[in-house]
């Protein structure tokens, strides 16, 4: 039994011990009460130390991911300000000569490979894919990409998607950076998309811990309406699943996204 103790008042003992009277019974009751108090504070102390350690790890991961995203956004400024890429696009648009389009794609591919992007594509103002350097185009762009393209063309600035799932693709989990071709026209009529595979950097970072662990796990999530989206893995049936309803308030990810605190402690999986 667990006993709530304030000082030494009462003590729940087995029947054969309850028959004891005098100093021995008082001593046993005191020992049990003190033991329960010590165990409670030890457990509390361990929990607090582990919470502090996990918060440090989470803050470190968040800081590294933030720095990486900032670096990626900064380096895309080169493409945004490239007059040569804009010139190739203008000549292709004006003449329809695919040689100019190939020159543009070659230039984009060289930049992509030098900066470790997974793939690249050229997309027009209507969301249709004009060309890409690796995988064959889908007939319809994903809603996440279309939203980022619309924002990029409207603002004239580099935009990015969230991590999203695109099944039956060369890169199923993806993060896209969308660069409007403002040097070709303003407002831009097309954009270059540089695609990142999160498994190359982000997921290994989340899986890295300062010490070996068999139970530790970092999960990247975001709130979307009444759903919690797991961005580590989104395939149905995979550990964590793709979505979790926020109505399931017992789950740690639901509590964490609804909390103003830095750290939530609780059950992570059911």
XYZ file of C-alpha atoms in Angstrom:
270
model
C 0.000 0.000 0.000
C 1.016 3.604 -0.544
C 0.682 5.755 2.518
C 0.251 9.502 2.680
C 2.250 10.703 5.636
C 2.279 14.062 7.357
C 4.604 13.719 10.313
C 3.990 10.415 12.116
C 0.296 9.996 12.807
C -1.182 6.752 11.510
C 0.245 3.658 9.939
C -1.394 0.814 8.013
C 0.152 -2.483 9.122
C -0.611 -6.143 8.473
C -3.059 -7.795 10.954
C -0.399 -9.739 12.851
C 1.524 -6.505 13.442
C -1.569 -4.606 14.538
C -1.829 -6.894 17.581
C 1.502 -5.649 18.800
C 1.369 -2.968 21.450
C 3.799 -0.811 23.277
C 7.158 0.499 22.148
C 7.695 -2.216 19.488
C 4.519 -1.360 17.628
C 5.298 2.348 17.797
C 8.822 1.711 16.494
C 7.544 -0.391 13.564
C 4.963 2.214 12.663
C 7.604 4.937 12.744
C 9.982 2.884 10.570
C 7.281 2.252 7.959
C 6.291 5.915 7.903
C 9.881 7.110 7.591
C 10.628 4.534 4.869
C 7.594 5.647 2.855
C 8.635 9.292 3.214
C 12.205 8.576 2.121
C 11.021 6.528 -0.874
C 8.629 9.288 -1.921
C 11.327 11.961 -1.870
C 13.828 9.725 -3.649
C 11.365 9.043 -6.451
C 10.527 12.743 -6.610
C 14.217 13.653 -6.770
C 14.908 11.145 -9.570
C 11.919 12.434 -11.531
C 13.085 16.036 -11.178
C 16.631 15.194 -12.285
C 15.368 13.227 -15.293
C 12.974 16.032 -16.212
C 15.826 18.548 -16.150
C 17.988 16.244 -18.295
C 15.214 15.719 -20.859
C 14.484 19.433 -21.002
C 18.164 20.127 -21.720
C 18.164 17.559 -24.546
C 14.921 18.940 -26.012
C 16.208 22.515 -25.903
C 19.461 21.434 -27.554
C 17.599 19.665 -30.372
C 15.238 22.616 -30.866
C 18.165 25.042 -31.024
C 20.081 22.914 -33.555
C 17.001 22.460 -35.758
C 16.292 26.194 -35.608
C 19.875 27.024 -36.579
C 19.777 24.519 -39.433
C 16.509 25.956 -40.815
C 17.864 29.473 -40.534
C 21.015 28.452 -42.405
C 18.965 26.795 -45.160
C 16.764 29.865 -45.566
C 19.842 32.091 -45.717
C 21.635 30.094 -48.392
C 18.614 30.142 -50.706
C 19.192 33.903 -51.079
C 21.768 32.975 -53.741
C 19.074 31.454 -55.949
C 16.676 34.309 -55.196
C 19.198 36.868 -56.474
C 20.553 34.833 -59.413
C 20.297 36.885 -62.608
C 21.591 33.986 -64.720
C 18.819 31.611 -63.638
C 16.265 34.353 -64.227
C 17.687 35.008 -67.678
C 17.446 31.344 -68.672
C 13.822 31.249 -67.531
C 12.954 34.465 -69.404
C 14.492 33.149 -72.654
C 12.712 29.811 -72.344
C 9.399 31.527 -71.593
C 9.830 33.901 -74.528
C 11.092 31.446 -77.166
C 9.914 28.039 -75.962
C 13.427 26.718 -76.642
C 14.009 23.803 -74.255
C 17.760 24.398 -74.393
C 17.313 27.380 -72.075
C 15.228 25.245 -69.711
C 17.945 22.579 -69.643
C 20.541 25.259 -68.892
C 18.432 26.486 -65.998
C 17.983 22.973 -64.614
C 21.725 22.267 -64.942
C 22.453 25.423 -62.956
C 19.912 24.499 -60.293
C 21.228 20.923 -60.120
C 24.798 22.125 -59.560
C 23.617 24.342 -56.707
C 21.456 21.562 -55.272
C 24.267 19.016 -55.230
C 26.771 21.480 -53.753
C 24.379 22.254 -50.892
C 23.059 18.711 -50.322
C 19.427 19.093 -51.347
C 17.698 15.897 -52.401
C 16.002 17.165 -55.559
C 14.750 20.297 -57.300
C 11.907 21.342 -59.543
C 10.554 24.342 -61.405
C 6.903 25.134 -60.764
C 4.651 27.773 -62.363
C 2.215 30.246 -60.829
C -0.653 27.763 -61.189
C 1.154 25.058 -59.242
C 1.985 22.943 -62.285
C 5.431 21.370 -62.447
C 7.371 22.643 -65.466
C 10.397 20.386 -64.966
C 12.432 18.602 -62.316
C 15.905 17.173 -62.203
C 15.294 13.719 -60.695
C 11.869 12.210 -60.145
C 9.028 12.242 -62.675
C 6.434 14.909 -61.875
C 3.184 14.165 -60.074
C 0.082 15.220 -61.958
C -0.936 17.364 -58.976
C 1.350 19.103 -56.480
C 0.701 18.501 -52.797
C -1.420 21.058 -50.880
C 1.561 21.826 -48.634
C 3.746 22.698 -51.628
C 1.008 24.697 -53.370
C 0.502 26.777 -50.245
C 4.233 27.547 -50.013
C 4.375 28.413 -53.744
C 1.443 30.811 -53.399
C 3.094 32.513 -50.429
C 6.425 32.787 -52.238
C 4.942 34.291 -55.411
C 2.759 36.670 -53.418
C 5.501 37.955 -51.097
C 8.512 37.671 -53.406
C 10.377 35.955 -50.548
C 11.627 32.422 -49.903
C 9.030 30.259 -48.174
C 9.104 26.699 -46.873
C 6.658 23.907 -46.183
C 6.291 21.887 -43.023
C 7.594 18.317 -43.156
C 4.921 16.409 -45.051
C 4.287 12.931 -46.403
C 4.116 12.160 -50.128
C 3.641 8.394 -50.625
C 5.000 6.587 -53.686
C 7.599 9.310 -54.283
C 11.365 9.374 -54.522
C 11.409 11.326 -51.236
C 8.332 10.338 -49.231
C 9.028 12.518 -46.201
C 9.987 15.972 -47.404
C 10.636 19.581 -46.544
C 10.510 22.067 -49.434
C 12.102 25.498 -49.812
C 10.356 27.607 -52.466
C 12.325 30.416 -54.163
C 10.348 32.811 -56.419
C 12.070 33.883 -59.642
C 11.652 37.603 -58.914
C 14.669 38.485 -61.056
C 12.767 37.188 -64.097
C 9.569 39.112 -63.335
C 8.017 40.883 -60.386
C 5.650 39.530 -59.303
C 7.237 36.205 -60.091
C 5.475 33.785 -62.422
C 7.458 30.715 -61.388
C 9.501 29.361 -58.522
C 12.337 26.945 -57.916
C 11.706 24.306 -55.262
C 14.641 22.776 -53.394
C 13.666 19.591 -51.583
C 15.193 18.255 -48.371
C 14.990 14.657 -47.180
C 14.566 14.934 -43.365
C 16.140 11.513 -42.853
C 19.525 12.904 -43.923
C 19.928 15.402 -41.064
C 16.818 16.074 -38.977
C 15.898 12.532 -37.988
C 19.464 11.481 -37.068
C 19.670 14.647 -34.957
C 16.465 13.772 -33.122
C 17.723 10.242 -32.537
C 21.038 11.439 -31.116
C 21.358 11.468 -27.315
C 24.289 12.551 -25.143
C 24.474 9.016 -23.707
C 23.464 5.586 -24.975
C 19.791 4.837 -24.356
C 17.416 2.014 -25.213
C 14.248 3.878 -24.198
C 14.902 7.537 -25.038
C 13.129 8.989 -28.055
C 12.659 12.499 -29.478
C 9.465 13.133 -31.432
C 8.881 16.149 -33.671
C 5.204 17.144 -33.725
C 3.019 20.052 -34.714
C -0.580 20.931 -33.962
C -2.938 21.199 -36.925
C -6.519 21.996 -35.939
C -7.752 19.177 -33.738
C -4.954 16.836 -34.810
C -1.376 16.332 -33.659
C 0.885 15.569 -36.622
C 3.922 13.353 -36.044
C 6.596 14.667 -38.383
C 9.127 11.930 -37.654
C 7.019 9.305 -39.393
C 3.624 9.635 -41.013
C 2.978 6.238 -42.530
C -0.202 4.619 -41.134
C 0.528 1.799 -38.751
C 4.051 2.955 -37.923
C 4.952 3.616 -34.297
C 3.477 6.979 -33.367
C 1.153 7.001 -36.362
C 0.500 9.931 -38.629
C -2.125 11.774 -36.600
C -3.354 11.798 -33.021
C -6.683 13.330 -32.038
C -6.297 16.100 -29.460
C -9.347 14.706 -27.677
C -7.073 11.967 -26.308
C -5.798 14.205 -23.527
C -3.868 11.379 -21.860
C -1.206 11.345 -24.558
C 1.911 13.318 -23.784
C 2.138 14.992 -27.205
C -1.409 16.316 -26.836
C -0.684 17.714 -23.383
C 2.626 19.219 -24.476
C 1.200 21.101 -27.476
C -1.626 22.465 -25.307
C 0.660 23.520 -22.464
C 2.331 26.869 -21.866
C 5.043 25.151 -19.882
C 8.428 24.183 -21.321
C 8.107 20.547 -20.343
C 5.330 18.018 -19.916
C 5.833 14.706 -18.128
C 3.482 11.827 -18.718
C 2.569 8.843 -20.842
C 3.957 9.080 -24.363
C 2.453 5.979 -26.006
C -0.510 3.689 -25.427
